[in-house]
Amino acid sequence: VLSAASTTVPKATFHMPFAMTVTSVKAGLTTAGTGAALVTVDIHDAGITILSTKITIDATEKTSATAATQPVLSDTALAADALIELFLDVRDTDNVATGLKCYIIGNLV
């Protein structure tokens, strides 16, 4: 089950292995969430979000690809060795969602 949501404590961090121009982002779950609250994910590059509209996964869905509101990129340039932080801003209301995965898709620079 996804742990408590936080907009200040990242769930995962990593350094970009190479420079990338981001073309899209998405997220997925092993077990779909339920309830009114959508699973909401944010991605930060060096402490600043790269999304003007965050990634959401609708209730009973396992992927953001089918979300009513799609994510919108506000920063597409990720430098080599940039610190990337993944945040779970909101978890599903009933706390049943599991196995969150996040994907950053793009082209090498």
mmCIF file of N, CA and C in Angstrom, residues 2-9 11 29 33-42 54-58 86-95 97 100:
data_model
loop_
_atom_site.group_PDB
_atom_site.id
_atom_site.type_symbol
_atom_site.label_atom_id
_atom_site.label_comp_id
_atom_site.label_asym_id
_atom_site.label_seq_id
_atom_site.Cartn_x
_atom_site.Cartn_y
_atom_site.Cartn_z
ATOM 1 N N LEU A 2 0.507 2.222 -0.788
ATOM 2 C CA LEU A 2 1.297 3.444 -0.865
ATOM 3 C C LEU A 2 1.368 4.113 0.502
ATOM 4 N N SER A 3 2.557 4.562 0.865
ATOM 5 C CA SER A 3 2.723 5.244 2.142
ATOM 6 C C SER A 3 2.119 6.648 2.070
ATOM 7 N N ALA A 4 2.108 7.304 3.200
ATOM 8 C CA ALA A 4 1.472 8.622 3.303
ATOM 9 C C ALA A 4 2.003 9.590 2.261
ATOM 10 N N ALA A 5 1.106 10.395 1.750
ATOM 11 C CA ALA A 5 1.462 11.408 0.761
ATOM 12 C C ALA A 5 2.239 12.539 1.417
ATOM 13 N N SER A 6 3.120 13.160 0.625
ATOM 14 C CA SER A 6 3.875 14.309 1.112
ATOM 15 C C SER A 6 4.348 15.127 -0.078
ATOM 16 N N THR A 7 4.161 16.433 0.011
ATOM 17 C CA THR A 7 4.667 17.322 -1.038
ATOM 18 C C THR A 7 6.057 17.849 -0.684
ATOM 19 N N THR A 8 6.592 17.427 0.477
ATOM 20 C CA THR A 8 7.902 17.905 0.905
ATOM 21 C C THR A 8 8.941 16.796 1.070
ATOM 22 N N VAL A 9 8.498 15.556 1.227
ATOM 23 C CA VAL A 9 9.419 14.430 1.388
ATOM 24 C C VAL A 9 9.271 13.510 0.178
ATOM 25 N N LYS A 11 9.408 10.342 -2.372
ATOM 26 C CA LYS A 11 9.302 8.885 -2.220
ATOM 27 C C LYS A 11 10.509 8.193 -2.824
ATOM 28 N N LEU A 29 0.163 1.806 -11.514
ATOM 29 C CA LEU A 29 -0.041 1.126 -10.236
ATOM 30 C C LEU A 29 -0.176 -0.377 -10.471
ATOM 31 N N GLY A 33 -6.302 2.263 -7.180
ATOM 32 C CA GLY A 33 -6.866 2.901 -5.997
ATOM 33 C C GLY A 33 -8.374 3.036 -6.130
ATOM 34 N N THR A 34 -9.005 3.362 -5.017
ATOM 35 C CA THR A 34 -10.451 3.590 -4.989
ATOM 36 C C THR A 34 -10.719 4.858 -4.195
ATOM 37 N N GLY A 35 -11.936 5.306 -4.232
ATOM 38 C CA GLY A 35 -12.302 6.485 -3.466
ATOM 39 C C GLY A 35 -12.231 7.750 -4.297
ATOM 40 N N ALA A 36 -12.497 8.858 -3.669
ATOM 41 C CA ALA A 36 -12.615 10.138 -4.369
ATOM 42 C C ALA A 36 -11.263 10.744 -4.729
ATOM 43 N N ALA A 37 -10.245 10.550 -3.896
ATOM 44 C CA ALA A 37 -8.946 11.184 -4.144
ATOM 45 C C ALA A 37 -8.178 10.436 -5.224
ATOM 46 N N LEU A 38 -7.653 11.173 -6.196
ATOM 47 C CA LEU A 38 -6.839 10.593 -7.257
ATOM 48 C C LEU A 38 -5.404 10.441 -6.778
ATOM 49 N N VAL A 39 -4.736 9.363 -7.178
ATOM 50 C CA VAL A 39 -3.309 9.251 -6.923
ATOM 51 C C VAL A 39 -2.641 10.352 -7.757
ATOM 52 N N THR A 40 -1.857 11.198 -7.110
ATOM 53 C CA THR A 40 -1.240 12.339 -7.781
ATOM 54 C C THR A 40 0.260 12.327 -7.527
ATOM 55 N N VAL A 41 1.024 12.414 -8.624
ATOM 56 C CA VAL A 41 2.479 12.313 -8.566
ATOM 57 C C VAL A 41 3.095 13.587 -9.135
ATOM 58 N N ASP A 42 4.188 14.037 -8.509
ATOM 59 C CA ASP A 42 4.927 15.195 -9.002
ATOM 60 C C ASP A 42 6.387 14.783 -9.188
ATOM 61 N N LYS A 54 0.117 18.076 -12.753
ATOM 62 C CA LYS A 54 0.736 16.865 -12.217
ATOM 63 C C LYS A 54 0.117 15.596 -12.800
ATOM 64 N N ILE A 55 0.826 14.483 -12.623
ATOM 65 C CA ILE A 55 0.358 13.182 -13.088
ATOM 66 C C ILE A 55 -0.734 12.696 -12.137
ATOM 67 N N THR A 56 -1.866 12.280 -12.688
ATOM 68 C CA THR A 56 -2.932 11.705 -11.866
ATOM 69 C C THR A 56 -3.318 10.336 -12.412
ATOM 70 N N ILE A 57 -3.758 9.487 -11.499
ATOM 71 C CA ILE A 57 -4.326 8.188 -11.855
ATOM 72 C C ILE A 57 -5.720 8.154 -11.269
ATOM 73 N N ASP A 58 -6.715 8.034 -12.128
ATOM 74 C CA ASP A 58 -8.110 8.058 -11.697
ATOM 75 C C ASP A 58 -8.458 6.820 -10.873
ATOM 76 N N LEU A 86 10.814 12.202 -6.817
ATOM 77 C CA LEU A 86 9.446 11.794 -7.102
ATOM 78 C C LEU A 86 8.620 11.926 -5.834
ATOM 79 N N PHE A 87 7.509 12.666 -5.954
ATOM 80 C CA PHE A 87 6.641 12.918 -4.807
ATOM 81 C C PHE A 87 5.275 12.300 -5.034
ATOM 82 N N LEU A 88 4.717 11.723 -3.995
ATOM 83 C CA LEU A 88 3.331 11.275 -3.996
ATOM 84 C C LEU A 88 2.545 12.374 -3.295
ATOM 85 N N ASP A 89 1.934 13.261 -4.072
ATOM 86 C CA ASP A 89 1.210 14.405 -3.493
ATOM 87 C C ASP A 89 -0.101 13.980 -2.844
ATOM 88 N N VAL A 90 -0.798 13.017 -3.489
ATOM 89 C CA VAL A 90 -2.083 12.539 -2.964
ATOM 90 C C VAL A 90 -2.144 11.037 -3.188
ATOM 91 N N ARG A 91 -2.592 10.288 -2.176
ATOM 92 C CA ARG A 91 -2.825 8.864 -2.389
ATOM 93 C C ARG A 91 -4.321 8.620 -2.407
ATOM 94 N N ASP A 92 -4.727 7.456 -2.890
ATOM 95 C CA ASP A 92 -6.160 7.168 -3.023
ATOM 96 C C ASP A 92 -6.855 7.208 -1.664
ATOM 97 N N THR A 93 -8.097 7.614 -1.671
ATOM 98 C CA THR A 93 -8.871 7.814 -0.446
ATOM 99 C C THR A 93 -8.933 6.571 0.436
ATOM 100 N N ASP A 94 -9.106 5.401 -0.190
ATOM 101 C CA ASP A 94 -9.282 4.172 0.593
ATOM 102 C C ASP A 94 -7.971 3.464 0.921
ATOM 103 N N ASN A 95 -6.834 4.040 0.493
ATOM 104 C CA ASN A 95 -5.516 3.484 0.797
ATOM 105 C C ASN A 95 -5.356 2.033 0.364
ATOM 106 N N ALA A 97 -4.255 1.423 -3.123
ATOM 107 C CA ALA A 97 -3.335 1.442 -4.262
ATOM 108 C C ALA A 97 -1.973 0.901 -3.850
ATOM 109 N N LEU A 100 3.387 1.780 -7.042
ATOM 110 C CA LEU A 100 3.509 2.968 -7.887
ATOM 111 C C LEU A 100 4.811 2.935 -8.671
#
